[in-house]
Structures are given as C-alpha cells and as structure tokens.
Amino acid sequence: MIRIENLCKKYPGRDGGLVTAVEDVSFEVDEGQICVLLGPSGCGKTTTLKMINRLIEPTSGKVHIAGRDTSVMDAVSLRRTIGYVIQQVGLFPNMTVEQNICAVPDLLGWDKVKSRKRAAELLDIVALDPGQFLKRFPKELSGGQQQRVGVARALAADPPVMLMDEPFGAIDPINRETIQDEFMRIQRQVKKTVLFVSHDIDEAVKMADRIAVFRNGRIEQYATPDEMLARPASGFVADFMGS
Ligand code: ADP
Ligand code: MG
C-alpha cells in the first residue's frame, strides 16, 4: 500500500516569495490498484508523482510504501523498486530497444539470457513485434512506439509499484485504446500498484480503481470513477468530468 501524507512542494518564485506546486496532498492506494491523478495542465500531477520516487524531494509531508517511510531509504535503491514511465518517454538514445528494456535488470545484475528473453516477451505485450523492433534505436521509432517501449522498460525489473506519467499521451486514439486494453489485461495478471497521470477523463474512468482530481496543487476529490461521476464533490469536478 502507498500512503501519501500532507505532501507539499514549494519553489522559490521570481519575486522572492514561494510558488506552491503541490499543497497538502494526502491519499492512499491499496496494493494492486490503479490510481489515476487527473487534472488540467500545471495542477501538480507530475510533481506529486516524482515525490513518490524522490526524483523531487518534498518540501514537507511523507510517503510510505508498504509501511516504509521512503524519506529514510536510499533514493537510488528506492527508485530501482519503482517502475517509472516519464512524460517525455526518455529512452536512452544510444541504446537499442532491447538494451533500453534490459537497462535496470542489467544494473541489478540479473541473468542476461533471461532478461533478453523477457525483453522480447515484454515487446509482444506492448504489441510491438520483437523481431522487428529489438535491435532498433529510439530515433527509428514513432512517438507512440517509443512510449510503448517506455512501458515495457518500466515493467522489466518486475517492480511492485509503477509510476506512469501520461504514458499513452503520444499514441494515436485507435492504438491508445488497444494499448489501454493490453495494459489492463497485463495488470489483471501482474497486479502492480500503479499511479498513473492523465488529463484524459475517458482514460481515467476506464482504467482507475480510484481517481484523484487535482486543482491548483490540491486534491479536489478522491473517489472511485463511479462515485465521482455520480457525486462530484464540487462544481470544478462536475465541470471537469462532464467536459
Ligand atoms: P502537471 O504535471 O499537473 O501539468 P506539474 O506538477 O508539472 O503540473 O507542475 C505544477 C506547478 O508547479 C506548475 O505551475 C509548474 O509551473 C510549477 N513547477 C513545476 N516545477 C517547477 C520548478 N522546478 N520550479 C518552479 N515551479 C515549478
Ligand atoms: Mg505533467
């Protein structure tokens, strides 16, 4: 289970004051569940996600994963237990698709033959033909194909927790539906605890066990998709979900 308590992130502003990116955010995600962080651009979704794997250190507040306070853990070992799909994909340009997918297993010193076999299976899972794609470099892929490799790479070390920042944002609508369905099929088998950033309401309703609607760095409502559609907590949520 992931427990997020009173997370805040403030940055120094131009006028000498502070800019608040995330303000007093608290919520819990049960093991094996998908939580979607939903909201308009600039509302603090990415900042919240990056405070979970400590790519951004919180100004205040705590994150507990499986009962452990992440602030006292070694940040690098913490990140190796958390799969991360970033908004800008971030594949290593000088490595092939196969090397990208095997990057963390290699760092962890896993058996190379097994991790290469797994890389091919993972490509299959994200609907890319291994024979065609394993030896390609990122620049030889479309944006959507790169995102799928990003998802495969995040799954490679079989982490219990996955953080995904708009992972399907660059994929065209038809393929996006396919890959969402694929992801849900995989999720039924692997049961990761997933925090998933989206600004797409249909995607959130389809994939989430819980949705956190953000507004100006705060959580406006945290609920199941059904609850949120039936009983929006504010006019903002109603407008956002209705749009
Ligand atoms: P989202 O992912 O929801 O689009 P972000 O979490 O990236 O939003 O950003 C939340 C807010 O914090 C935005 O207003 C953004 O401009 C601000 N912000 C993010 N990073 C920084 C930074 N390094 N310095 C100052 N302000 C930042
Ligand atoms: Mg973002």
PDB file of C-alpha atoms and ligand atoms in Angstrom:
ATOM      1  CA  MET A   1       0.000   0.000   0.000  1.00  0.00           C
ATOM      2  CA  ILE A   2       1.175   3.549  -0.738  1.00  0.00           C
ATOM      3  CA  ARG A   3       0.300   6.187   1.835  1.00  0.00           C
ATOM      4  CA  ILE A   4       0.818   9.821   0.955  1.00  0.00           C
ATOM      5  CA  GLU A   5       0.518  12.248   3.858  1.00  0.00           C
ATOM      6  CA  ASN A   6       0.308  16.028   3.619  1.00  0.00           C
ATOM      7  CA  LEU A   7       2.748  16.312   0.730  1.00  0.00           C
ATOM      8  CA  CYS A   8       3.835  19.841  -0.170  1.00  0.00           C
ATOM      9  CA  LYS A   9       6.260  21.191  -2.741  1.00  0.00           C
ATOM     10  CA  LYS A  10       7.175  24.862  -2.896  1.00  0.00           C
ATOM     11  CA  TYR A  11       9.649  26.505  -5.256  1.00  0.00           C
ATOM     12  CA  PRO A  12      11.325  29.890  -4.921  1.00  0.00           C
ATOM     13  CA  GLY A  13       9.384  32.392  -7.053  1.00  0.00           C
ATOM     14  CA  ARG A  14      10.767  35.310  -9.072  1.00  0.00           C
ATOM     15  CA  ASP A  15       9.533  37.928  -6.595  1.00  0.00           C
ATOM     16  CA  GLY A  16      11.430  36.334  -3.686  1.00  0.00           C
ATOM     17  CA  GLY A  17       8.269  34.561  -2.472  1.00  0.00           C
ATOM     18  CA  LEU A  18       7.344  30.906  -2.916  1.00  0.00           C
ATOM     19  CA  VAL A  19       5.403  29.173  -5.675  1.00  0.00           C
ATOM     20  CA  THR A  20       3.315  26.245  -4.454  1.00  0.00           C
ATOM     21  CA  ALA A  21       3.305  23.326  -6.878  1.00  0.00           C
ATOM     22  CA  VAL A  22       1.680  20.787  -4.514  1.00  0.00           C
ATOM     23  CA  GLU A  23      -0.221  21.668  -1.330  1.00  0.00           C
ATOM     24  CA  ASP A  24      -1.221  19.300   1.463  1.00  0.00           C
ATOM     25  CA  VAL A  25      -1.909  16.259  -0.713  1.00  0.00           C
ATOM     26  CA  SER A  26      -2.952  13.080   1.138  1.00  0.00           C
ATOM     27  CA  PHE A  27      -4.321   9.806  -0.222  1.00  0.00           C
ATOM     28  CA  GLU A  28      -3.771   6.043  -0.096  1.00  0.00           C
ATOM     29  CA  VAL A  29      -3.524   3.475  -2.859  1.00  0.00           C
ATOM     30  CA  ASP A  30      -4.094  -0.169  -1.976  1.00  0.00           C
ATOM     31  CA  GLU A  31      -1.804  -2.861  -3.291  1.00  0.00           C
ATOM     32  CA  GLY A  32      -2.686  -3.980  -6.808  1.00  0.00           C
ATOM     33  CA  GLN A  33      -4.872  -0.960  -7.519  1.00  0.00           C
ATOM     34  CA  ILE A  34      -4.642   1.713 -10.191  1.00  0.00           C
ATOM     35  CA  CYS A  35      -4.923   5.316  -9.054  1.00  0.00           C
ATOM     36  CA  VAL A  36      -5.197   7.970 -11.765  1.00  0.00           C
ATOM     37  CA  LEU A  37      -4.050  11.515 -10.995  1.00  0.00           C
ATOM     38  CA  LEU A  38      -6.300  13.631 -13.176  1.00  0.00           C
ATOM     39  CA  GLY A  39      -6.482  17.356 -13.791  1.00  0.00           C
ATOM     40  CA  PRO A  40      -5.622  20.246 -16.088  1.00  0.00           C
ATOM     41  CA  SER A  41      -2.039  21.097 -17.033  1.00  0.00           C
ATOM     42  CA  GLY A  42       0.031  22.657 -14.246  1.00  0.00           C
ATOM     43  CA  CYS A  43      -2.093  21.375 -11.335  1.00  0.00           C
ATOM     44  CA  GLY A  44       0.721  19.370  -9.680  1.00  0.00           C
ATOM     45  CA  LYS A  45       0.290  15.819 -11.051  1.00  0.00           C
ATOM     46  CA  THR A  46       3.871  15.276 -12.249  1.00  0.00           C
ATOM     47  CA  THR A  47       5.332  16.910  -9.137  1.00  0.00           C
ATOM     48  CA  THR A  48       3.281  14.592  -6.904  1.00  0.00           C
ATOM     49  CA  LEU A  49       4.377  11.524  -8.895  1.00  0.00           C
ATOM     50  CA  LYS A  50       8.063  12.483  -8.751  1.00  0.00           C
ATOM     51  CA  MET A  51       7.924  12.956  -4.987  1.00  0.00           C
ATOM     52  CA  ILE A  52       6.942   9.273  -4.692  1.00  0.00           C
ATOM     53  CA  ASN A  53      10.232   8.028  -6.170  1.00  0.00           C
ATOM     54  CA  ARG A  54      12.103  11.076  -4.832  1.00  0.00           C
ATOM     55  CA  LEU A  55      13.121  12.477  -8.194  1.00  0.00           C
ATOM     56  CA  ILE A  56      11.742  15.550  -6.407  1.00  0.00           C
ATOM     57  CA  GLU A  57      12.266  15.871  -2.647  1.00  0.00           C
ATOM     58  CA  PRO A  58       9.112  17.064  -0.853  1.00  0.00           C
ATOM     59  CA  THR A  59       9.209  20.392   0.991  1.00  0.00           C
ATOM     60  CA  SER A  60       7.152  18.642   3.664  1.00  0.00           C
ATOM     61  CA  GLY A  61       4.966  15.577   4.091  1.00  0.00           C
ATOM     62  CA  LYS A  62       5.639  11.854   3.901  1.00  0.00           C
ATOM     63  CA  VAL A  63       5.354   8.927   1.508  1.00  0.00           C
ATOM     64  CA  HIS A  64       5.142   5.395   2.912  1.00  0.00           C
ATOM     65  CA  ILE A  65       5.416   2.381   0.601  1.00  0.00           C
ATOM     66  CA  ALA A  66       4.490  -0.996   2.123  1.00  0.00           C
ATOM     67  CA  GLY A  67       4.756   0.624   5.548  1.00  0.00           C
ATOM     68  CA  ARG A  68       8.248   2.065   4.986  1.00  0.00           C
ATOM     69  CA  ASP A  69       8.995   5.764   5.182  1.00  0.00           C
ATOM     70  CA  THR A  70      10.639   6.482   1.809  1.00  0.00           C
ATOM     71  CA  SER A  71      12.432   9.613   3.081  1.00  0.00           C
ATOM     72  CA  VAL A  72      14.886   7.492   5.089  1.00  0.00           C
ATOM     73  CA  MET A  73      15.532   4.985   2.278  1.00  0.00           C
ATOM     74  CA  ASP A  74      18.458   5.260  -0.137  1.00  0.00           C
ATOM     75  CA  ALA A  75      16.941   7.142  -3.101  1.00  0.00           C
ATOM     76  CA  VAL A  76      18.670   5.046  -5.771  1.00  0.00           C
ATOM     77  CA  SER A  77      17.606   1.691  -4.271  1.00  0.00           C
ATOM     78  CA  LEU A  78      14.110   3.101  -3.792  1.00  0.00           C
ATOM     79  CA  ARG A  79      13.898   4.000  -7.488  1.00  0.00           C
ATOM     80  CA  ARG A  80      15.007   0.523  -8.554  1.00  0.00           C
ATOM     81  CA  THR A  81      11.880  -0.904  -6.898  1.00  0.00           C
ATOM     82  CA  ILE A  82       9.602   1.535  -8.712  1.00  0.00           C
ATOM     83  CA  GLY A  83       8.931   1.351 -12.441  1.00  0.00           C
ATOM     84  CA  TYR A  84       8.737   4.803 -13.972  1.00  0.00           C
ATOM     85  CA  VAL A  85       7.368   5.887 -17.337  1.00  0.00           C
ATOM     86  CA  ILE A  86       8.113   9.570 -17.841  1.00  0.00           C
ATOM     87  CA  GLN A  87       6.063  12.093 -19.759  1.00  0.00           C
ATOM     88  CA  GLN A  88       8.785  12.692 -22.374  1.00  0.00           C
ATOM     89  CA  VAL A  89       9.475   8.921 -22.742  1.00  0.00           C
ATOM     90  CA  GLY A  90      13.211   9.333 -22.075  1.00  0.00           C
ATOM     91  CA  LEU A  91      14.605   6.264 -23.806  1.00  0.00           C
ATOM     92  CA  PHE A  92      18.416   6.169 -23.896  1.00  0.00           C
ATOM     93  CA  PRO A  93      19.143   7.312 -27.486  1.00  0.00           C
ATOM     94  CA  ASN A  94      22.428   5.423 -27.842  1.00  0.00           C
ATOM     95  CA  MET A  95      20.921   2.080 -26.785  1.00  0.00           C
ATOM     96  CA  THR A  96      18.774  -0.318 -28.778  1.00  0.00           C
ATOM     97  CA  VAL A  97      15.212  -1.107 -27.711  1.00  0.00           C
ATOM     98  CA  GLU A  98      16.479  -4.350 -26.184  1.00  0.00           C
ATOM     99  CA  GLN A  99      19.228  -2.574 -24.230  1.00  0.00           C
ATOM    100  CA  ASN A 100      16.734   0.038 -23.045  1.00  0.00           C
ATOM    101  CA  ILE A 101      14.347  -2.614 -21.733  1.00  0.00           C
ATOM    102  CA  CYS A 102      17.199  -4.510 -20.060  1.00  0.00           C
ATOM    103  CA  ALA A 103      18.821  -1.416 -18.521  1.00  0.00           C
ATOM    104  CA  VAL A 104      17.547  -1.912 -14.964  1.00  0.00           C
ATOM    105  CA  PRO A 105      17.785  -5.750 -14.931  1.00  0.00           C
ATOM    106  CA  ASP A 106      21.429  -5.323 -16.095  1.00  0.00           C
ATOM    107  CA  LEU A 107      22.065  -2.769 -13.320  1.00  0.00           C
ATOM    108  CA  LEU A 108      20.623  -5.249 -10.851  1.00  0.00           C
ATOM    109  CA  GLY A 109      22.975  -7.931 -12.209  1.00  0.00           C
ATOM    110  CA  TRP A 110      20.225 -10.249 -13.449  1.00  0.00           C
ATOM    111  CA  ASP A 111      20.907 -13.169 -15.794  1.00  0.00           C
ATOM    112  CA  LYS A 112      21.385 -11.632 -19.271  1.00  0.00           C
ATOM    113  CA  VAL A 113      19.900 -14.546 -21.217  1.00  0.00           C
ATOM    114  CA  LYS A 114      16.728 -14.407 -19.110  1.00  0.00           C
ATOM    115  CA  SER A 115      16.401 -10.640 -19.322  1.00  0.00           C
ATOM    116  CA  ARG A 116      16.809 -10.714 -23.139  1.00  0.00           C
ATOM    117  CA  LYS A 117      14.093 -13.367 -23.377  1.00  0.00           C
ATOM    118  CA  ARG A 118      11.909 -11.254 -21.115  1.00  0.00           C
ATOM    119  CA  ALA A 119      12.572  -8.155 -23.283  1.00  0.00           C
ATOM    120  CA  ALA A 120      11.099  -9.982 -26.275  1.00  0.00           C
ATOM    121  CA  GLU A 121       8.048 -11.063 -24.228  1.00  0.00           C
ATOM    122  CA  LEU A 122       7.527  -7.510 -22.997  1.00  0.00           C
ATOM    123  CA  LEU A 123       7.653  -6.126 -26.545  1.00  0.00           C
ATOM    124  CA  ASP A 124       4.987  -8.647 -27.505  1.00  0.00           C
ATOM    125  CA  ILE A 125       2.901  -7.461 -24.558  1.00  0.00           C
ATOM    126  CA  VAL A 126       3.025  -3.835 -25.745  1.00  0.00           C
ATOM    127  CA  ALA A 127       2.122  -5.009 -29.266  1.00  0.00           C
ATOM    128  CA  LEU A 128       5.485  -4.455 -30.976  1.00  0.00           C
ATOM    129  CA  ASP A 129       6.989  -7.312 -32.995  1.00  0.00           C
ATOM    130  CA  PRO A 130      10.251  -8.287 -31.240  1.00  0.00           C
ATOM    131  CA  GLY A 131      11.854  -9.489 -34.491  1.00  0.00           C
ATOM    132  CA  GLN A 132      11.326  -6.086 -35.979  1.00  0.00           C
ATOM    133  CA  PHE A 133      11.982  -3.801 -33.004  1.00  0.00           C
ATOM    134  CA  LEU A 134      14.507  -5.295 -30.544  1.00  0.00           C
ATOM    135  CA  LYS A 135      17.584  -4.073 -32.416  1.00  0.00           C
ATOM    136  CA  ARG A 136      16.253  -0.650 -33.401  1.00  0.00           C
ATOM    137  CA  PHE A 137      17.320   2.614 -31.840  1.00  0.00           C
ATOM    138  CA  PRO A 138      14.758   5.035 -30.342  1.00  0.00           C
ATOM    139  CA  LYS A 139      15.141   7.538 -33.210  1.00  0.00           C
ATOM    140  CA  GLU A 140      13.914   4.808 -35.575  1.00  0.00           C
ATOM    141  CA  LEU A 141      10.559   4.626 -33.759  1.00  0.00           C
ATOM    142  CA  SER A 142       7.434   6.806 -33.829  1.00  0.00           C
ATOM    143  CA  GLY A 143       6.445   8.702 -30.680  1.00  0.00           C
ATOM    144  CA  GLY A 144       3.792   6.129 -29.836  1.00  0.00           C
ATOM    145  CA  GLN A 145       6.185   3.211 -30.372  1.00  0.00           C
ATOM    146  CA  GLN A 146       8.718   4.916 -28.083  1.00  0.00           C
ATOM    147  CA  GLN A 147       6.050   5.240 -25.392  1.00  0.00           C
ATOM    148  CA  ARG A 148       5.269   1.537 -25.625  1.00  0.00           C
ATOM    149  CA  VAL A 149       8.961   0.705 -25.224  1.00  0.00           C
ATOM    150  CA  GLY A 150       8.920   3.037 -22.213  1.00  0.00           C
ATOM    151  CA  VAL A 151       6.126   0.943 -20.672  1.00  0.00           C
ATOM    152  CA  ALA A 152       7.979  -2.309 -21.443  1.00  0.00           C
ATOM    153  CA  ARG A 153      11.137  -0.904 -19.846  1.00  0.00           C
ATOM    154  CA  ALA A 154       9.257   0.093 -16.690  1.00  0.00           C
ATOM    155  CA  LEU A 155       7.877  -3.468 -16.389  1.00  0.00           C
ATOM    156  CA  ALA A 156      11.239  -5.156 -16.993  1.00  0.00           C
ATOM    157  CA  ALA A 157      12.502  -5.423 -13.425  1.00  0.00           C
ATOM    158  CA  ASP A 158       9.038  -6.513 -12.272  1.00  0.00           C
ATOM    159  CA  PRO A 159       8.680  -3.713  -9.701  1.00  0.00           C
ATOM    160  CA  PRO A 160       5.710  -3.854  -7.286  1.00  0.00           C
ATOM    161  CA  VAL A 161       4.987  -0.163  -7.906  1.00  0.00           C
ATOM    162  CA  MET A 162       4.660   1.617 -11.247  1.00  0.00           C
ATOM    163  CA  LEU A 163       4.508   5.372 -11.753  1.00  0.00           C
ATOM    164  CA  MET A 164       3.321   6.372 -15.207  1.00  0.00           C
ATOM    165  CA  ASP A 165       3.185   9.973 -16.390  1.00  0.00           C
ATOM    166  CA  GLU A 166       0.807  10.276 -19.343  1.00  0.00           C
ATOM    167  CA  PRO A 167       2.279   7.048 -20.769  1.00  0.00           C
ATOM    168  CA  PHE A 168      -0.122   6.857 -23.709  1.00  0.00           C
ATOM    169  CA  GLY A 169      -0.308  10.593 -24.446  1.00  0.00           C
ATOM    170  CA  ALA A 170       1.654  10.418 -27.729  1.00  0.00           C
ATOM    171  CA  ILE A 171      -0.232   7.397 -29.089  1.00  0.00           C
ATOM    172  CA  ASP A 172      -2.984   7.978 -31.642  1.00  0.00           C
ATOM    173  CA  PRO A 173      -6.563   7.362 -30.376  1.00  0.00           C
ATOM    174  CA  ILE A 174      -7.058   3.956 -32.039  1.00  0.00           C
ATOM    175  CA  ASN A 175      -3.788   2.461 -30.849  1.00  0.00           C
ATOM    176  CA  ARG A 176      -4.268   4.139 -27.474  1.00  0.00           C
ATOM    177  CA  GLU A 177      -7.432   2.115 -26.870  1.00  0.00           C
ATOM    178  CA  THR A 178      -5.615  -1.065 -27.839  1.00  0.00           C
ATOM    179  CA  ILE A 179      -2.692  -0.401 -25.552  1.00  0.00           C
ATOM    180  CA  GLN A 180      -5.009   0.606 -22.674  1.00  0.00           C
ATOM    181  CA  ASP A 181      -6.818  -2.724 -23.107  1.00  0.00           C
ATOM    182  CA  GLU A 182      -3.467  -4.526 -23.250  1.00  0.00           C
ATOM    183  CA  PHE A 183      -2.302  -2.752 -20.131  1.00  0.00           C
ATOM    184  CA  MET A 184      -5.475  -3.720 -18.255  1.00  0.00           C
ATOM    185  CA  ARG A 185      -5.016  -7.326 -19.377  1.00  0.00           C
ATOM    186  CA  ILE A 186      -1.414  -7.325 -18.118  1.00  0.00           C
ATOM    187  CA  GLN A 187      -2.492  -5.624 -14.895  1.00  0.00           C
ATOM    188  CA  ARG A 188      -5.006  -8.389 -14.160  1.00  0.00           C
ATOM    189  CA  GLN A 189      -2.067 -10.819 -14.201  1.00  0.00           C
ATOM    190  CA  VAL A 190       0.712  -8.796 -12.574  1.00  0.00           C
ATOM    191  CA  LYS A 191      -1.358  -6.726 -10.096  1.00  0.00           C
ATOM    192  CA  LYS A 192       1.066  -3.839  -9.758  1.00  0.00           C
ATOM    193  CA  THR A 193       0.246  -0.851  -7.613  1.00  0.00           C
ATOM    194  CA  VAL A 194       0.003   1.845 -10.268  1.00  0.00           C
ATOM    195  CA  LEU A 195      -0.089   5.624 -10.045  1.00  0.00           C
ATOM    196  CA  PHE A 196      -0.954   6.962 -13.416  1.00  0.00           C
ATOM    197  CA  VAL A 197      -1.089  10.613 -14.533  1.00  0.00           C
ATOM    198  CA  SER A 198      -3.606  11.540 -17.180  1.00  0.00           C
ATOM    199  CA  HIS A 199      -5.538  14.529 -18.408  1.00  0.00           C
ATOM    200  CA  ASP A 200      -7.886  12.245 -20.364  1.00  0.00           C
ATOM    201  CA  ILE A 201     -11.143  11.653 -18.454  1.00  0.00           C
ATOM    202  CA  ASP A 202     -12.177   8.643 -20.567  1.00  0.00           C
ATOM    203  CA  GLU A 203      -8.820   7.002 -19.897  1.00  0.00           C
ATOM    204  CA  ALA A 204      -9.160   7.671 -16.156  1.00  0.00           C
ATOM    205  CA  VAL A 205     -12.690   6.273 -15.934  1.00  0.00           C
ATOM    206  CA  LYS A 206     -11.672   3.209 -17.936  1.00  0.00           C
ATOM    207  CA  MET A 207      -8.509   2.352 -16.011  1.00  0.00           C
ATOM    208  CA  ALA A 208      -8.795   3.705 -12.474  1.00  0.00           C
ATOM    209  CA  ASP A 209      -9.843   1.988  -9.276  1.00  0.00           C
ATOM    210  CA  ARG A 210      -9.560   5.467  -7.710  1.00  0.00           C
ATOM    211  CA  ILE A 211      -9.266   8.895  -9.305  1.00  0.00           C
ATOM    212  CA  ALA A 212      -7.612  11.888  -7.637  1.00  0.00           C
ATOM    213  CA  VAL A 213      -8.789  15.106  -9.290  1.00  0.00           C
ATOM    214  CA  PHE A 214      -6.203  17.856  -8.821  1.00  0.00           C
ATOM    215  CA  ARG A 215      -6.750  21.591  -8.942  1.00  0.00           C
ATOM    216  CA  ASN A 216      -4.036  24.177  -8.262  1.00  0.00           C
ATOM    217  CA  GLY A 217      -1.804  21.722  -6.409  1.00  0.00           C
ATOM    218  CA  ARG A 218      -4.551  20.306  -4.196  1.00  0.00           C
ATOM    219  CA  ILE A 219      -6.789  17.258  -4.398  1.00  0.00           C
ATOM    220  CA  GLU A 220     -10.313  18.374  -5.146  1.00  0.00           C
ATOM    221  CA  GLN A 221     -11.818  14.853  -4.856  1.00  0.00           C
ATOM    222  CA  TYR A 222     -10.526  11.321  -4.325  1.00  0.00           C
ATOM    223  CA  ALA A 223     -13.042   8.632  -5.211  1.00  0.00           C
ATOM    224  CA  THR A 224     -13.895   5.690  -7.445  1.00  0.00           C
ATOM    225  CA  PRO A 225     -14.849   6.670 -11.012  1.00  0.00           C
ATOM    226  CA  ASP A 226     -18.499   5.753 -10.330  1.00  0.00           C
ATOM    227  CA  GLU A 227     -18.688   7.865  -7.173  1.00  0.00           C
ATOM    228  CA  MET A 228     -17.019  10.777  -8.905  1.00  0.00           C
ATOM    229  CA  LEU A 229     -19.404  10.707 -11.847  1.00  0.00           C
ATOM    230  CA  ALA A 230     -22.463  10.230  -9.619  1.00  0.00           C
ATOM    231  CA  ARG A 231     -21.498  12.616  -6.801  1.00  0.00           C
ATOM    232  CA  PRO A 232     -18.881  15.169  -7.854  1.00  0.00           C
ATOM    233  CA  ALA A 233     -17.621  16.988  -4.747  1.00  0.00           C
ATOM    234  CA  SER A 234     -17.593  20.425  -6.374  1.00  0.00           C
ATOM    235  CA  GLY A 235     -18.590  22.379  -9.429  1.00  0.00           C
ATOM    236  CA  PHE A 236     -14.998  22.103 -10.619  1.00  0.00           C
ATOM    237  CA  VAL A 237     -15.099  18.280 -10.555  1.00  0.00           C
ATOM    238  CA  ALA A 238     -18.536  18.219 -12.156  1.00  0.00           C
ATOM    239  CA  ASP A 239     -17.392  20.536 -14.971  1.00  0.00           C
ATOM    240  CA  PHE A 240     -14.130  18.672 -15.449  1.00  0.00           C
ATOM    241  CA  MET A 241     -15.711  15.211 -15.522  1.00  0.00           C
ATOM    242  CA  GLY A 242     -18.607  16.469 -17.614  1.00  0.00           C
ATOM    243  CA  SER A 243     -16.445  18.067 -20.288  1.00  0.00           C
TER     244      SER A 243
HETATM  245  P1  ADP B   1       1.186  18.898 -14.167  1.00  0.00           P
HETATM  246  O1  ADP B   1       2.000  17.667 -14.263  1.00  0.00           O
HETATM  247  O2  ADP B   1      -0.117  18.704 -13.447  1.00  0.00           O
HETATM  248  O3  ADP B   1       0.956  19.534 -15.505  1.00  0.00           O
HETATM  249  P2  ADP B   1       3.421  19.967 -12.626  1.00  0.00           P
HETATM  250  O4  ADP B   1       3.425  19.092 -11.430  1.00  0.00           O
HETATM  251  O5  ADP B   1       4.460  19.708 -13.656  1.00  0.00           O
HETATM  252  O6  ADP B   1       1.968  20.000 -13.280  1.00  0.00           O
HETATM  253  O7  ADP B   1       3.584  21.482 -12.146  1.00  0.00           O
HETATM  254  C1  ADP B   1       2.791  22.054 -11.112  1.00  0.00           C
HETATM  255  C2  ADP B   1       3.113  23.527 -10.956  1.00  0.00           C
HETATM  256  O8  ADP B   1       4.407  23.694 -10.398  1.00  0.00           O
HETATM  257  C3  ADP B   1       3.089  24.307 -12.251  1.00  0.00           C
HETATM  258  O9  ADP B   1       2.504  25.558 -12.017  1.00  0.00           O
HETATM  259  C4  ADP B   1       4.567  24.465 -12.597  1.00  0.00           C
HETATM  260  O10 ADP B   1       4.790  25.623 -13.317  1.00  0.00           O
HETATM  261  C5  ADP B   1       5.208  24.516 -11.220  1.00  0.00           C
HETATM  262  N1  ADP B   1       6.556  23.975 -11.237  1.00  0.00           N
HETATM  263  C6  ADP B   1       6.910  22.709 -11.578  1.00  0.00           C
HETATM  264  N2  ADP B   1       8.243  22.537 -11.492  1.00  0.00           N
HETATM  265  C7  ADP B   1       8.755  23.723 -11.068  1.00  0.00           C
HETATM  266  C8  ADP B   1      10.092  24.203 -10.783  1.00  0.00           C
HETATM  267  N3  ADP B   1      11.154  23.402 -10.901  1.00  0.00           N
HETATM  268  N4  ADP B   1      10.213  25.492 -10.380  1.00  0.00           N
HETATM  269  C9  ADP B   1       9.140  26.293 -10.239  1.00  0.00           C
HETATM  270  N5  ADP B   1       7.869  25.914 -10.491  1.00  0.00           N
HETATM  271  C10 ADP B   1       7.672  24.648 -10.903  1.00  0.00           C
HETATM  272 MG    MG B   2       2.818  16.710 -16.010  1.00  0.00          MG
END
